[in-house]
Each structure stands twice: as structure tokens, then as C-alpha cells.
CSV table of C-alpha atoms and ligand atoms in Angstrom, one decimal:
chain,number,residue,atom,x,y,z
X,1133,UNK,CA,0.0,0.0,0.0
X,1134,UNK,CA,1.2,3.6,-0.8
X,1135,UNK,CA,1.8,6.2,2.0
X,1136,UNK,CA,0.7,9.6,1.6
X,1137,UNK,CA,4.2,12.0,0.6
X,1138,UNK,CA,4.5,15.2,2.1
X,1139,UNK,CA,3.6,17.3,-1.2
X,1140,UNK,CA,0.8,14.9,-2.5
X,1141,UNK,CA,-2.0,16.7,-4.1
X,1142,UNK,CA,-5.3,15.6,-6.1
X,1143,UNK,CA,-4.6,15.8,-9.2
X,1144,UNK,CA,-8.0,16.9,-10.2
X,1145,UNK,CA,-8.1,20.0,-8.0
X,1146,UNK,CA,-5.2,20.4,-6.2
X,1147,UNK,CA,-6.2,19.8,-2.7
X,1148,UNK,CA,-3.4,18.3,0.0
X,1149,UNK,CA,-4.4,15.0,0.1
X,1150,UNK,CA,-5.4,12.8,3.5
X,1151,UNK,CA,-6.5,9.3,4.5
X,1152,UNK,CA,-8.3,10.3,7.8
X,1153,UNK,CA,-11.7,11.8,7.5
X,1154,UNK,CA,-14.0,10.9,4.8
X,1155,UNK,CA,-16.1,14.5,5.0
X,1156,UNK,CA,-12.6,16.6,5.4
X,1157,UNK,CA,-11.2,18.0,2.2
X,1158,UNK,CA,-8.8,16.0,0.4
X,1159,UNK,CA,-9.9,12.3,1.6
X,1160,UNK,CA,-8.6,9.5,-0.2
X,1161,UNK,CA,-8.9,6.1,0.8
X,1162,UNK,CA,-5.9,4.4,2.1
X,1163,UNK,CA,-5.6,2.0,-0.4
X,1164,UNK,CA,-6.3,4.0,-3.4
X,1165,UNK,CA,-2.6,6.0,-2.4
X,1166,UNK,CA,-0.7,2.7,-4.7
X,1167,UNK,CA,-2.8,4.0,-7.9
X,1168,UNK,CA,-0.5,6.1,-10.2
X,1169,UNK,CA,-2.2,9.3,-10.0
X,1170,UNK,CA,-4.1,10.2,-6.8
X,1171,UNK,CA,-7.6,12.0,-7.2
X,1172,UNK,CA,-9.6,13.3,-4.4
X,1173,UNK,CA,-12.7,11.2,-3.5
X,1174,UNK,CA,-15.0,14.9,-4.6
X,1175,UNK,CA,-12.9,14.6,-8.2
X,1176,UNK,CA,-13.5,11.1,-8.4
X,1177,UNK,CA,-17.3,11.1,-7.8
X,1178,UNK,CA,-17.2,13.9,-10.4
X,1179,UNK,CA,-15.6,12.0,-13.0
X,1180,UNK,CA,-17.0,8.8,-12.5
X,1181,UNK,CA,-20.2,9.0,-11.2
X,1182,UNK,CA,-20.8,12.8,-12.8
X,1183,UNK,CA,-21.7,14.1,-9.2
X,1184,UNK,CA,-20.4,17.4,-7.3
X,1185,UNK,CA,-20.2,16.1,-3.4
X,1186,UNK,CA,-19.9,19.4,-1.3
X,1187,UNK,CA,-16.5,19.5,1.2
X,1188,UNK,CA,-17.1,22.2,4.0
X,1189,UNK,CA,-14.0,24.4,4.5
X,1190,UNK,CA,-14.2,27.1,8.0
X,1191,UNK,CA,-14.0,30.4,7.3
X,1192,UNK,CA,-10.4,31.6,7.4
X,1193,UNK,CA,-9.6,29.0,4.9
X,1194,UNK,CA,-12.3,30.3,2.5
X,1195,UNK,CA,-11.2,33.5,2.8
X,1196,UNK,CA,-7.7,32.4,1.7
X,1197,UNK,CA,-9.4,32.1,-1.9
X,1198,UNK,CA,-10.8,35.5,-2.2
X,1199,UNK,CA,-7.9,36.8,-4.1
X,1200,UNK,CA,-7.5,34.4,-6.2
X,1201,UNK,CA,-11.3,34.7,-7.7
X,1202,UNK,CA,-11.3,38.4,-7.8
X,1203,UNK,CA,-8.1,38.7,-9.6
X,1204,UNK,CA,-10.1,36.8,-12.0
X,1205,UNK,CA,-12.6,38.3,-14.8
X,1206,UNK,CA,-15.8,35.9,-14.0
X,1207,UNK,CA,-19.3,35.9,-13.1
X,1208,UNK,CA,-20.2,34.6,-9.3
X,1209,UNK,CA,-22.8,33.0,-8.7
X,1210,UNK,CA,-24.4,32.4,-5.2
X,1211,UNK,CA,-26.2,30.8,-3.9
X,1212,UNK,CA,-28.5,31.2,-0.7
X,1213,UNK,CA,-31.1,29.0,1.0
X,1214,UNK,CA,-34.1,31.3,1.1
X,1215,UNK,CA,-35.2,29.3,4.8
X,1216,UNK,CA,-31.7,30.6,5.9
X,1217,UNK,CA,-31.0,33.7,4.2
X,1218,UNK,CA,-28.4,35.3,6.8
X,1219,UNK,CA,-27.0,32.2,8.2
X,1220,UNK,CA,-26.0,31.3,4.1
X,1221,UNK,CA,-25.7,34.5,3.1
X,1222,UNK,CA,-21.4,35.2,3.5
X,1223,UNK,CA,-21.0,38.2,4.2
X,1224,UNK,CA,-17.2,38.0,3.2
X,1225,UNK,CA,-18.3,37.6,-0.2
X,1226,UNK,CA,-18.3,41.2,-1.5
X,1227,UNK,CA,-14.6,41.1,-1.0
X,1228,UNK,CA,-14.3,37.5,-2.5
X,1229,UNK,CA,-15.3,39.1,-6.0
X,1230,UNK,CA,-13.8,41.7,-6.6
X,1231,UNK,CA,-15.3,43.4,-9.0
X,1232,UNK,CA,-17.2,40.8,-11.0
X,1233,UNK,CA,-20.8,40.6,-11.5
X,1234,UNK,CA,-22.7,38.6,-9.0
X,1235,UNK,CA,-26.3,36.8,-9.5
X,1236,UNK,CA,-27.8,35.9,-6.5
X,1237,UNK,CA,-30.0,32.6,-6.5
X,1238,UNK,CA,-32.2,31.6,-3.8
X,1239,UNK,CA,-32.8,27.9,-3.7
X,1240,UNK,CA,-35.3,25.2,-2.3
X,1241,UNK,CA,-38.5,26.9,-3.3
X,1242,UNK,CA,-40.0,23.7,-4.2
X,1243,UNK,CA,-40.9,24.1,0.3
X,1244,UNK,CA,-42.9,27.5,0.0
X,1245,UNK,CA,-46.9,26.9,0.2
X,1246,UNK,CA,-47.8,27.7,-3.2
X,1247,UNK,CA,-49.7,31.0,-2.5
X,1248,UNK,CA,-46.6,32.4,-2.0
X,1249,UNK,CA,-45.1,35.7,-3.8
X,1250,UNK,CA,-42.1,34.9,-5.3
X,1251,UNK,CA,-41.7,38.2,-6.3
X,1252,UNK,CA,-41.7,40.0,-3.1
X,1253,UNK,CA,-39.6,37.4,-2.2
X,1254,UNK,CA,-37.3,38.5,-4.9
X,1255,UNK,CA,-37.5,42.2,-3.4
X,1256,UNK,CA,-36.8,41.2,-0.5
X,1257,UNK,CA,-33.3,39.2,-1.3
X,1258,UNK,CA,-32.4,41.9,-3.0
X,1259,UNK,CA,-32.6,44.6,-0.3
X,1260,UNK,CA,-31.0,42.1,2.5
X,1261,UNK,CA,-28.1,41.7,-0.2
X,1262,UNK,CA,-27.4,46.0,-0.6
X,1263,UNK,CA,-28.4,46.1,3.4
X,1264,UNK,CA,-25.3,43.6,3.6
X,1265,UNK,CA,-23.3,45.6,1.4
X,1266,UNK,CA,-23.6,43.4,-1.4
X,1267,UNK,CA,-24.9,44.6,-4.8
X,1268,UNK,CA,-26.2,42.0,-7.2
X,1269,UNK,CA,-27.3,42.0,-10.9
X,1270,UNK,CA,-30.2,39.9,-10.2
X,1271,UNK,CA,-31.8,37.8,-8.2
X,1272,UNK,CA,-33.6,34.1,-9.0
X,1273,UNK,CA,-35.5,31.7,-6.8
X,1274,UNK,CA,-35.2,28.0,-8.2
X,1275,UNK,CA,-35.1,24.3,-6.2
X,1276,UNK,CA,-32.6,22.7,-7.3
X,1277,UNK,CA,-34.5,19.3,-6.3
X,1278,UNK,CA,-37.4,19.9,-8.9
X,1279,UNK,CA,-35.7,22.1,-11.4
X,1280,UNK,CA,-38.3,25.0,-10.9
X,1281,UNK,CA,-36.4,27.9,-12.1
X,1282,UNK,CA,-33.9,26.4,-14.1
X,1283,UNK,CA,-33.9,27.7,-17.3
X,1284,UNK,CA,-34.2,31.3,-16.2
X,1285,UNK,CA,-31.1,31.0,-14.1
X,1286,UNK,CA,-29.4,29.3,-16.7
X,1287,UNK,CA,-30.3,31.9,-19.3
X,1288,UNK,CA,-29.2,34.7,-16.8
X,1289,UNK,CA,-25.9,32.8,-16.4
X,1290,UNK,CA,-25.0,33.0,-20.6
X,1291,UNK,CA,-26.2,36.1,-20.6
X,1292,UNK,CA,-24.3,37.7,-17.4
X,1293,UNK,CA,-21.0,35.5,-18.3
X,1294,UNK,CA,-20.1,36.7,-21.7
X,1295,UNK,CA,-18.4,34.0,-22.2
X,1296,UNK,CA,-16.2,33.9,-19.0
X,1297,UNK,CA,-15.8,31.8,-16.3
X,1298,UNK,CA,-18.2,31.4,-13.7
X,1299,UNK,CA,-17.4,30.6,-9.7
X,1300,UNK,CA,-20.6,29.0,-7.8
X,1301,UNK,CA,-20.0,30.1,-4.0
X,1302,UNK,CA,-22.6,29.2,-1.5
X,1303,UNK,CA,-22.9,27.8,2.1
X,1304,UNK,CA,-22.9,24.7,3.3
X,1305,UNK,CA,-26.0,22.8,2.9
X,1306,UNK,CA,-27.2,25.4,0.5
X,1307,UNK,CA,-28.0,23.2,-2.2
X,1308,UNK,CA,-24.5,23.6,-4.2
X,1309,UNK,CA,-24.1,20.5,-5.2
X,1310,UNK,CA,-27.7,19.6,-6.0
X,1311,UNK,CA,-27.9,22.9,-8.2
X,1312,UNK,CA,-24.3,22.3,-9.8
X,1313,UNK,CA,-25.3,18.4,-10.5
X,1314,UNK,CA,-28.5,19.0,-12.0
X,1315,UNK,CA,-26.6,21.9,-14.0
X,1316,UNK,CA,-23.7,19.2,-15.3
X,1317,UNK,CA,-26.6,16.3,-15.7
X,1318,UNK,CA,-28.4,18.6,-18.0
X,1319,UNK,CA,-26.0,20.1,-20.1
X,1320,UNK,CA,-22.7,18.3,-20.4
X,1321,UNK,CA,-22.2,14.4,-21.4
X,1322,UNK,CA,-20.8,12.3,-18.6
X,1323,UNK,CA,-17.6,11.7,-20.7
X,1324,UNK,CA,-17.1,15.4,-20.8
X,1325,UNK,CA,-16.7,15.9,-17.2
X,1326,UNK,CA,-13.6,16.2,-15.7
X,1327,UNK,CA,-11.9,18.3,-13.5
X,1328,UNK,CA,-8.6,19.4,-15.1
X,1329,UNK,CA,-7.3,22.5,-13.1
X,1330,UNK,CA,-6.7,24.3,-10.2
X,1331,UNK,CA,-4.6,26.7,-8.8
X,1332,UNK,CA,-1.2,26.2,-7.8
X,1333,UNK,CA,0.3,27.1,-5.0
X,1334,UNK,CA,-3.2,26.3,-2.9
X,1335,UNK,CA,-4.2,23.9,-0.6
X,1336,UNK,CA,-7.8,24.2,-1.6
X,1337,UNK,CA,-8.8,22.9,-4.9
X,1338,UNK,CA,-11.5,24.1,-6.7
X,1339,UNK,CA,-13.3,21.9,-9.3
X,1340,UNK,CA,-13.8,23.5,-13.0
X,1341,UNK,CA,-16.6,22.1,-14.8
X,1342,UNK,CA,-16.3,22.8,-18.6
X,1343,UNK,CA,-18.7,25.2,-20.6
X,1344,UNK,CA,-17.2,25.4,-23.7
X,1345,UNK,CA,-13.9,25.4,-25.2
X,1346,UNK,CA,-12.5,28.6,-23.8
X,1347,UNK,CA,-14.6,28.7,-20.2
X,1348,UNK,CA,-15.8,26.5,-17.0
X,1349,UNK,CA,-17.7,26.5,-14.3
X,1350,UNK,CA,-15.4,26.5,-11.1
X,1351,UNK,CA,-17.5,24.8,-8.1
X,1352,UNK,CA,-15.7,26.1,-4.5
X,1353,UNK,CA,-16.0,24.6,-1.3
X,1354,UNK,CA,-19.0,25.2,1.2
X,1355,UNK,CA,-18.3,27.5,3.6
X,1356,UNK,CA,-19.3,26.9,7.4
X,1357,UNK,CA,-21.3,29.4,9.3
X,1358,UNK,CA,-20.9,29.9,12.4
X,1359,UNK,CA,-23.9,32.2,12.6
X,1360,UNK,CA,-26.0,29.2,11.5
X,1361,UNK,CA,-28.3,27.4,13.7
X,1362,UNK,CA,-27.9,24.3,12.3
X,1363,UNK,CA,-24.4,24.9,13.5
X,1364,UNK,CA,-25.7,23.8,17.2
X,1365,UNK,CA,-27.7,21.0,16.0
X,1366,UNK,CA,-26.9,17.6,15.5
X,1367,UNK,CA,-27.7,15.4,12.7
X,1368,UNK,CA,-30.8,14.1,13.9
X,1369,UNK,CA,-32.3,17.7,14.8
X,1370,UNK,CA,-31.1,19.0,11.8
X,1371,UNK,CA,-34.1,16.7,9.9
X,1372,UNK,CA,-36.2,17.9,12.1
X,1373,UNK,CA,-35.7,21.6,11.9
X,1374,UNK,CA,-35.2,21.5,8.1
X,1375,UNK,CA,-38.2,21.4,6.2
X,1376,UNK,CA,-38.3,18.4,3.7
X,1377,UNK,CA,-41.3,18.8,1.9
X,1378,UNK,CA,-44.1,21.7,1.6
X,1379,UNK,CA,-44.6,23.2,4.7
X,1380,UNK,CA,-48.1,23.9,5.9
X,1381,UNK,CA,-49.0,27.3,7.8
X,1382,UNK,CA,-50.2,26.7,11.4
X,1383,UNK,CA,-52.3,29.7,12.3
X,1384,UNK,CA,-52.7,30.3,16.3
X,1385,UNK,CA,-55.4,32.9,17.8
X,1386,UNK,CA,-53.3,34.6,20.9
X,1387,UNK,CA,-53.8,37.1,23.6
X,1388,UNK,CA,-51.5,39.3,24.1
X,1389,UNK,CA,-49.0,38.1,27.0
X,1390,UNK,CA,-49.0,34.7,25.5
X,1391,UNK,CA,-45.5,33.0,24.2
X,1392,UNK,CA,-45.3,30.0,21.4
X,1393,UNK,CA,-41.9,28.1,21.1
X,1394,UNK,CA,-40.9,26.7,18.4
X,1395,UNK,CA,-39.3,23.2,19.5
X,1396,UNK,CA,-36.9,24.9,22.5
X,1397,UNK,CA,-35.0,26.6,19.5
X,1398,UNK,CA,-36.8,30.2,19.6
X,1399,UNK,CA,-39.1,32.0,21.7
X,1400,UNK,CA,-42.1,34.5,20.2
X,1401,UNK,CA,-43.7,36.4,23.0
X,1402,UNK,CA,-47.0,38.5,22.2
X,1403,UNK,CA,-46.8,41.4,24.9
X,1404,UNK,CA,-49.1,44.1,23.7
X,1405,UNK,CA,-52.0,44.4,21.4
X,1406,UNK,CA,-55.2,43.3,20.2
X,1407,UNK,CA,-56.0,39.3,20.0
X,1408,UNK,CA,-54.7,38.7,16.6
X,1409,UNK,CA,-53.5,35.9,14.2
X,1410,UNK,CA,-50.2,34.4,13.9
X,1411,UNK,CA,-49.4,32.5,11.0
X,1412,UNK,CA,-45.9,30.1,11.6
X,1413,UNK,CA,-44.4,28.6,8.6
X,1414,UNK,CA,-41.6,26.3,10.1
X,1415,UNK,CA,-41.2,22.5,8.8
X,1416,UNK,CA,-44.1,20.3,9.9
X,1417,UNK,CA,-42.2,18.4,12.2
X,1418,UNK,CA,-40.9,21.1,14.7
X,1419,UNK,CA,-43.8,21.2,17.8
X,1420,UNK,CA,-45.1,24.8,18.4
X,1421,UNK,CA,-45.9,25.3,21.8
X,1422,UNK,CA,-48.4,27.4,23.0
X,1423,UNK,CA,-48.2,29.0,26.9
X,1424,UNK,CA,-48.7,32.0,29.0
X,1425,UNK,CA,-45.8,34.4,28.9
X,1426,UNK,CA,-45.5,34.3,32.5
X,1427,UNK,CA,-45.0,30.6,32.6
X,1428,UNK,CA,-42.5,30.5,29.6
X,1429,UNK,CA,-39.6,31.0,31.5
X,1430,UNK,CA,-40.3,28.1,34.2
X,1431,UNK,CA,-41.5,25.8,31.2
X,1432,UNK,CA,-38.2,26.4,29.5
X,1433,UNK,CA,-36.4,25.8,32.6
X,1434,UNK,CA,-38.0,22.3,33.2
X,1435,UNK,CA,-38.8,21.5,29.7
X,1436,UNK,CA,-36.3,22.1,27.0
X,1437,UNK,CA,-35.4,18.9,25.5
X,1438,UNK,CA,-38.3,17.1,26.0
X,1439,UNK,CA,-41.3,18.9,25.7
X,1440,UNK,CA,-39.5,21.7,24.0
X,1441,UNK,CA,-37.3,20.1,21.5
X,1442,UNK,CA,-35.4,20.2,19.6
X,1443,UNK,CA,-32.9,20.6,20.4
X,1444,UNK,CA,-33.1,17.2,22.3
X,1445,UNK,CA,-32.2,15.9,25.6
X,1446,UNK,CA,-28.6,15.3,24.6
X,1447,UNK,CA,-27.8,18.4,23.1
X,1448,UNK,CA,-29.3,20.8,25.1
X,1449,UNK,CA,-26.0,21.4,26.7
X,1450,UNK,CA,-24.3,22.6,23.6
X,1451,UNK,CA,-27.6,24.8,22.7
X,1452,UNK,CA,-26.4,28.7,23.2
X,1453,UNK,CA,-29.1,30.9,25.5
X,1454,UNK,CA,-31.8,32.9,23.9
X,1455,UNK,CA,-31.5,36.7,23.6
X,1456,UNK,CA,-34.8,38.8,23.9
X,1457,UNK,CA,-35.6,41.5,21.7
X,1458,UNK,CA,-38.5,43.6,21.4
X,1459,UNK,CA,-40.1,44.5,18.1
X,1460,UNK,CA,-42.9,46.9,17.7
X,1461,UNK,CA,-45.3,46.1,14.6
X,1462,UNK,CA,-47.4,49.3,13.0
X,1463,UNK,CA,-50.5,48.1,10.8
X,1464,UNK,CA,-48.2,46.2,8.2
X,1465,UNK,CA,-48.7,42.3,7.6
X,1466,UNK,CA,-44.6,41.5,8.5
X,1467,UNK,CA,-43.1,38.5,8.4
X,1468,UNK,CA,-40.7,38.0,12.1
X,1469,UNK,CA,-38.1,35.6,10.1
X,1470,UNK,CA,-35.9,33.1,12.0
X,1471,UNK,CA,-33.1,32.3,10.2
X,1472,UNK,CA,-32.4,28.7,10.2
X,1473,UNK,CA,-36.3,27.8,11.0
X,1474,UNK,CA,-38.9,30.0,9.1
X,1475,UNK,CA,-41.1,32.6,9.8
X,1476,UNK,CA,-44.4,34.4,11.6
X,1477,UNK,CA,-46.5,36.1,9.8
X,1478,UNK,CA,-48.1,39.0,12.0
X,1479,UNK,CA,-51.9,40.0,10.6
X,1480,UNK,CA,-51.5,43.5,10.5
X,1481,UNK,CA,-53.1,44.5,13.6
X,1482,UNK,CA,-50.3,46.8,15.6
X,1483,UNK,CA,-48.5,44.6,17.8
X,1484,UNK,CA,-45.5,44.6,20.4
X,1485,UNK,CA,-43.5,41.4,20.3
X,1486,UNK,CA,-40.5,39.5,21.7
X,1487,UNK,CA,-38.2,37.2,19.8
X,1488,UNK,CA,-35.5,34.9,21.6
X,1489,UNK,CA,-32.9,33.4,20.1
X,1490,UNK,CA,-29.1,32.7,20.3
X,1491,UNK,CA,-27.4,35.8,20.0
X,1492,UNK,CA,-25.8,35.3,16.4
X,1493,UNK,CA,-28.6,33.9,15.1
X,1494,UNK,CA,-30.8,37.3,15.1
X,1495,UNK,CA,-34.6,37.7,13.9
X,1496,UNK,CA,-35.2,40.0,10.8
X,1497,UNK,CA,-38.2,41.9,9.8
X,1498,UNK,CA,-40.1,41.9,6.0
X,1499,UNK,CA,-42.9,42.5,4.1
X,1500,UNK,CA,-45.3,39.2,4.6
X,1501,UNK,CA,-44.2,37.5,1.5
X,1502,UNK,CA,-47.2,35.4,1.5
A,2204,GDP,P1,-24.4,21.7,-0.4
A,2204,GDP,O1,-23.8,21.4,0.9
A,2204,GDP,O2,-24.6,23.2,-0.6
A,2204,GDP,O3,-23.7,21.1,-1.5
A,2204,GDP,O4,-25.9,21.1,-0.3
A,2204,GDP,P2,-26.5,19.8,-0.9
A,2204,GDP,O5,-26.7,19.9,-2.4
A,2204,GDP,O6,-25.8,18.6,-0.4
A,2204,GDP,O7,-28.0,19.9,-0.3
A,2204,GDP,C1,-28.1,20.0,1.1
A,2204,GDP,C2,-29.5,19.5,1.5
A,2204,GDP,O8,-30.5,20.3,0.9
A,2204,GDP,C3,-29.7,18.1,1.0
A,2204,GDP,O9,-30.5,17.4,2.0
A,2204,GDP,C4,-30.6,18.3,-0.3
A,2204,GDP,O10,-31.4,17.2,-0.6
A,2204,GDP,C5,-31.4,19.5,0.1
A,2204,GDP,N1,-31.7,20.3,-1.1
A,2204,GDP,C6,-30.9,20.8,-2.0
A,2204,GDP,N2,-31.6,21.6,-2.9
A,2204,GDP,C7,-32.9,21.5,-2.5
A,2204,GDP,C8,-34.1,22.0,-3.1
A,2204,GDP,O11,-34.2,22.7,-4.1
A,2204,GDP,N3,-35.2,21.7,-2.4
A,2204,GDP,C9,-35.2,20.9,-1.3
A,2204,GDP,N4,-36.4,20.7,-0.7
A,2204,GDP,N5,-34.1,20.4,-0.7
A,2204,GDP,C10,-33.0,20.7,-1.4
């Protein structure tokens, strides 16, 4: 069996290679080091099996690319997931692209309730993106699962491109690789995909995907969030909390000085106003429960992880505190968004509210988008 040398790299992207940890960059299998030349296991699902496989880099090591794609002359795409628009959204990114043209993509739609206005939605990604600092030729909604979308994005991706490369940046768990294998699936034969380059003198490979004869599509690694609150979760809250199919609105009538949870994740408390309608789109597995405000701190205390869950029993520990903020609500239906989780939609009907959650995983405020 071969042993790994100090300056082997993939020789599909250019990634240090190691044997240790099959969801690390770079993993090999130990006894795929005799072959003659070493791919990474991403490059060789790529070239055999024609599928991207997302590798998650931290941020410092992202940010070691930045210069390399802005010294290029491309079109970035990103990509967001719109039920975790801040915790996806990198906010690094601006200085990632120099100055090349960015289209922003919002994926997963396929999970809305179909009343809802994409458009708005639209509006809505666009003004988080300039509030971010971030200003974007246009922005799309598609799901990468069903397709919806597609052929707008791909049209806006020719058209934005003229003829250069393109770079697909995007969170982990954003839907990268679904989008970029559906992308490579529909246009490009399985022969024709192989990943030939990368840049020397890196440790972190990208894969280039080609369009044509002169240009590619460069897939980069996920980056991890910190901010996210699927960071705190593990695996088997994470299916809870993320919605898999359609989600259904769950409408409750409240008092004012009543609190819902949503699992033991975030707290809504309704301090002040006429009874009124809220509307919580969140996956249909995470339990919403109703109480008193002046109770919700004692049910917390004594409940969080079982009858407040997730996050469950065993992970409570690792499960920051909530923060408290207070919101006041004129007459405008608004949308209280949780990143990470989904959204309450308010009626209309003046209101003062409290969100809790951890502290880098703050509430935002739209126009209902439904
Ligand atoms: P990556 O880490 O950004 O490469 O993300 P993946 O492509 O691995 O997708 C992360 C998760 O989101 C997987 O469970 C996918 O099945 C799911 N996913 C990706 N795109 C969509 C979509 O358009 N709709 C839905 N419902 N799920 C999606």
C-alpha cells in the first residue's frame, strides 16, 4: 500500500491529500494511495459517477481564496437558501469578487406553500443583499430538487457570463451541489466531465466544470457558518428543523402576554395588542408550543429537550441561551423571520413582540411574503 508524501495533491483540484476523514477535504482512501495518479474522492465522484459532493471548509480557509477569484474576470454565482438567508448569506463575499458581476440565487423553493409571492420574495433578497453591502445583478429563486427555475437562471448565467468563467460560491447545505449536478446532468455528457485545473500554489482545490472550449464553471467549497443554527444541532435535529417537503402554515389565535416556542430553539412572546393571528411557517415536524408568557420561562427551565425540543435531551448542553428583543409592529402584515427555521407572519393588527434566540442567530423583519 502507498503512504501519503509530504507534497501529495489531487490531481484533479489540487487539494493536499489525507487518508483520515472521509467528510474533510482532500480524503482518499488508504488504499487507493498505490494508484499512479491520486484523485480526491470529490474529483473522483465527479468523473466517474458525474456528481459534485460538497466538502465544507471554516471560514479563514475560505477566505484564503478571495484573491485568487477576484483577480479573475468571471461571473459569481451564489447561492442562498431562502429558509436561511443570513446564516447562508457570507458576508465576506463582497470582497471574494472583486469586481465581478454577481447573481444571486435563492434555492429550495420547491418548500414554500404555493400561495406564496415569489416576487416579493425577490424584493426582498435583494434589499438584504445591498443592506449587507452586497450589490447583485439579479436575483432568482429556483429548487434545485425539482428544477423549478432552471432555465431562467441558466439563461441569466450565458447572458451575465459573456463567455467567461463562472465561480458557484454558497454555504454549506445550500444546495451547491444539488444545483451544480443537475446543471452538469443537464448540459454536459458524462464523458465530458472532468476536472482538469486548479490553482497552484493552494491547498484548496476548486473543481472546474467545462462550458465550452474557452470557459468553466469553477464549483468552490462550502463554507461553514458559524452564525448558523444548524451549527448547534446535530444530525438528527437537523431533519427535524429543516423542512423536507411543503410546509403547511399553522395559524394560532393569541392574547396578548402569551409566548409560542418553536421546539426549545426560539421563543415568540406577544406582549401588547389586540387578539390577533399568527401565522408560523416552520417544517411540519418542529412542535409549536403554546403558553402563558408568565410561565414561559419556568416551562423552559424544566422542559427544554423534552417537551420543547429540539434541540433534544442530549444536546441541550451545547444549545447557546436565547437573547430577547422587542419588536414593535405598526399596521403592516410582516413576516418575524428566524433564520435557520422560518417565519411568523403578523396580521397586520399593531402589535409589540419578543423574539428569543441565540445571540448570532438574530430575527429580521419583511414585508409578509405570502
Ligand atoms: P451543499 O452542501 O450546498 O452542496 O448542499 P446539498 O446539495 O448537499 O444539499 C443540502 C440538503 O438540501 C440536502 O439534503 C438536499 O437534498 C437539500 N436540497 C438541496 N436543494 C434542494 C431544493 O431545491 N429543495 C429541497 N427541498 N431540498 C434541497
Amino acid at each position: 500500500m502507498g503512504r501519503i508524501e509530504d507534497n501529495d495533491v489531487c490531481q484533479g483540484c489540487g487539494v493536499m491529500i489525507q487518508t483520515e476523514d472521509k467528510n474533510e477535504p482532500g480524503y482518499v482512501p488508504a488504499s487507493a494511495l498505490k494508484n499512479e495518479m491520486i484523485i480526491c474522492q470529490r474529483c473522483f465522484r465527479l468523473k466517474h459517477y458525474n456528481e459534485i459532493q460538497d466538502v465544507p471548509y471554516l471560514d479563514s480557509d475560505f477566505l484564503k481564496m478571495i484573491n485568487q477569484i477576484s483577480e479573475t474576470k468571471s461571473l459569481i454565482v451564489k447561492l442562498v437558501d431562502i429558509f436561511d438567508f443570513n446564516g447562508s448569506f457570507i458576508k465576506s463575499l463582497h470582497r471574494l469578487t472583486g469586481n465581478n458581476p454577481i447573481i444571486l440565487i435563492g434555492n429550495k423553493i420547491d418548500l414554500l406553500p404555493q400561495s406564496t409571492n415569489l416576487s416579493r420574495l425577490r424584493q426582498w433578497m435583494k434589499k438584504e443583499a445591498a443592506d449587507l453591502g452586497l450589490t447583485v445583478q439579479d436575483v432568482f429563486l429556483v429548487s434545485a430538487k425539482t428544477g423549478r427555475g432552471y432555465n431562467e437562471v441558466k439563461n441569466a448565467i450565458e447572458f451575465h457570463r459573456k463567455g467567461q468563467d463562472v465561480y458557484v460560491v454558497g454555504s454549506t447545505n445550500v444546495g451547491k451541489s444539488t444545483f451544480i449536478n443537475y446543471l452538469i446532468n443537464e448540459s454536459v455528457g458524462a464523458k465530458d466531465v472532468i476536472t482538469t485545473s486548479y490553482f497552484p500554489g493552494t491547498t484548496l482545490g476548486f473543481i472546474e466544470i467545462p462550458l465550452d472550449q474557452t470557459s468553466s464553471l469553477y464549483d468552490t467549497p462550502g463554507v461553514v457558518n458559524r452564525g448558523q443554527l444548524t451549527h448547534y444541532l446535530s444530525q438528527e435535529d437537523i431533519k427535524v428543523v429543516t423542512p423536507n417537503k411543503e410546509i403547511k402554515p399553522r395559524v394560532y389565535q393569541l392574547n396578548s402576554q402569551q409566548t409560542l416556542y418553536i421546539g426549545g430553539l426560539a421563543r415568540f412572546d406577544f406582549i401588547k395588542g389586540e387578539r390577533q393571528s399568527f401565522t408560523c411557517y416552520f417544517a411540519n415536524g418542529i412542535n409549536i408550543h403554546r403558553t402563558k408568557l408568565d410561565q414561559a420561562d419556568q416551562l423552559y427551565n424544566h422542559h427544554l429537550g423534552g417537551l420543547l425540543s429540539p434541540p433534544s435531551q442530549t444536546e441541550v448542553k451545547n444549545y447557546p441561551a436565547l437573547v430577547e428583543k422587542t419588536i414593535k409592529i405598526a399596521e403592516e402584515k410582516v413576516d418575524i423571520v428566524f433564520p435557520g427555521l422560518g417565519w411568523i407572519t403578523l396580521s397586520g393588527t399593531p402589535a409589540t413582540i419578543a423574539v428569543h434566540t441565540p445571540s448570532d442567530v438574530p430575527v429580521s423583519k419583511r414585508k409578509a411574503i405570502i
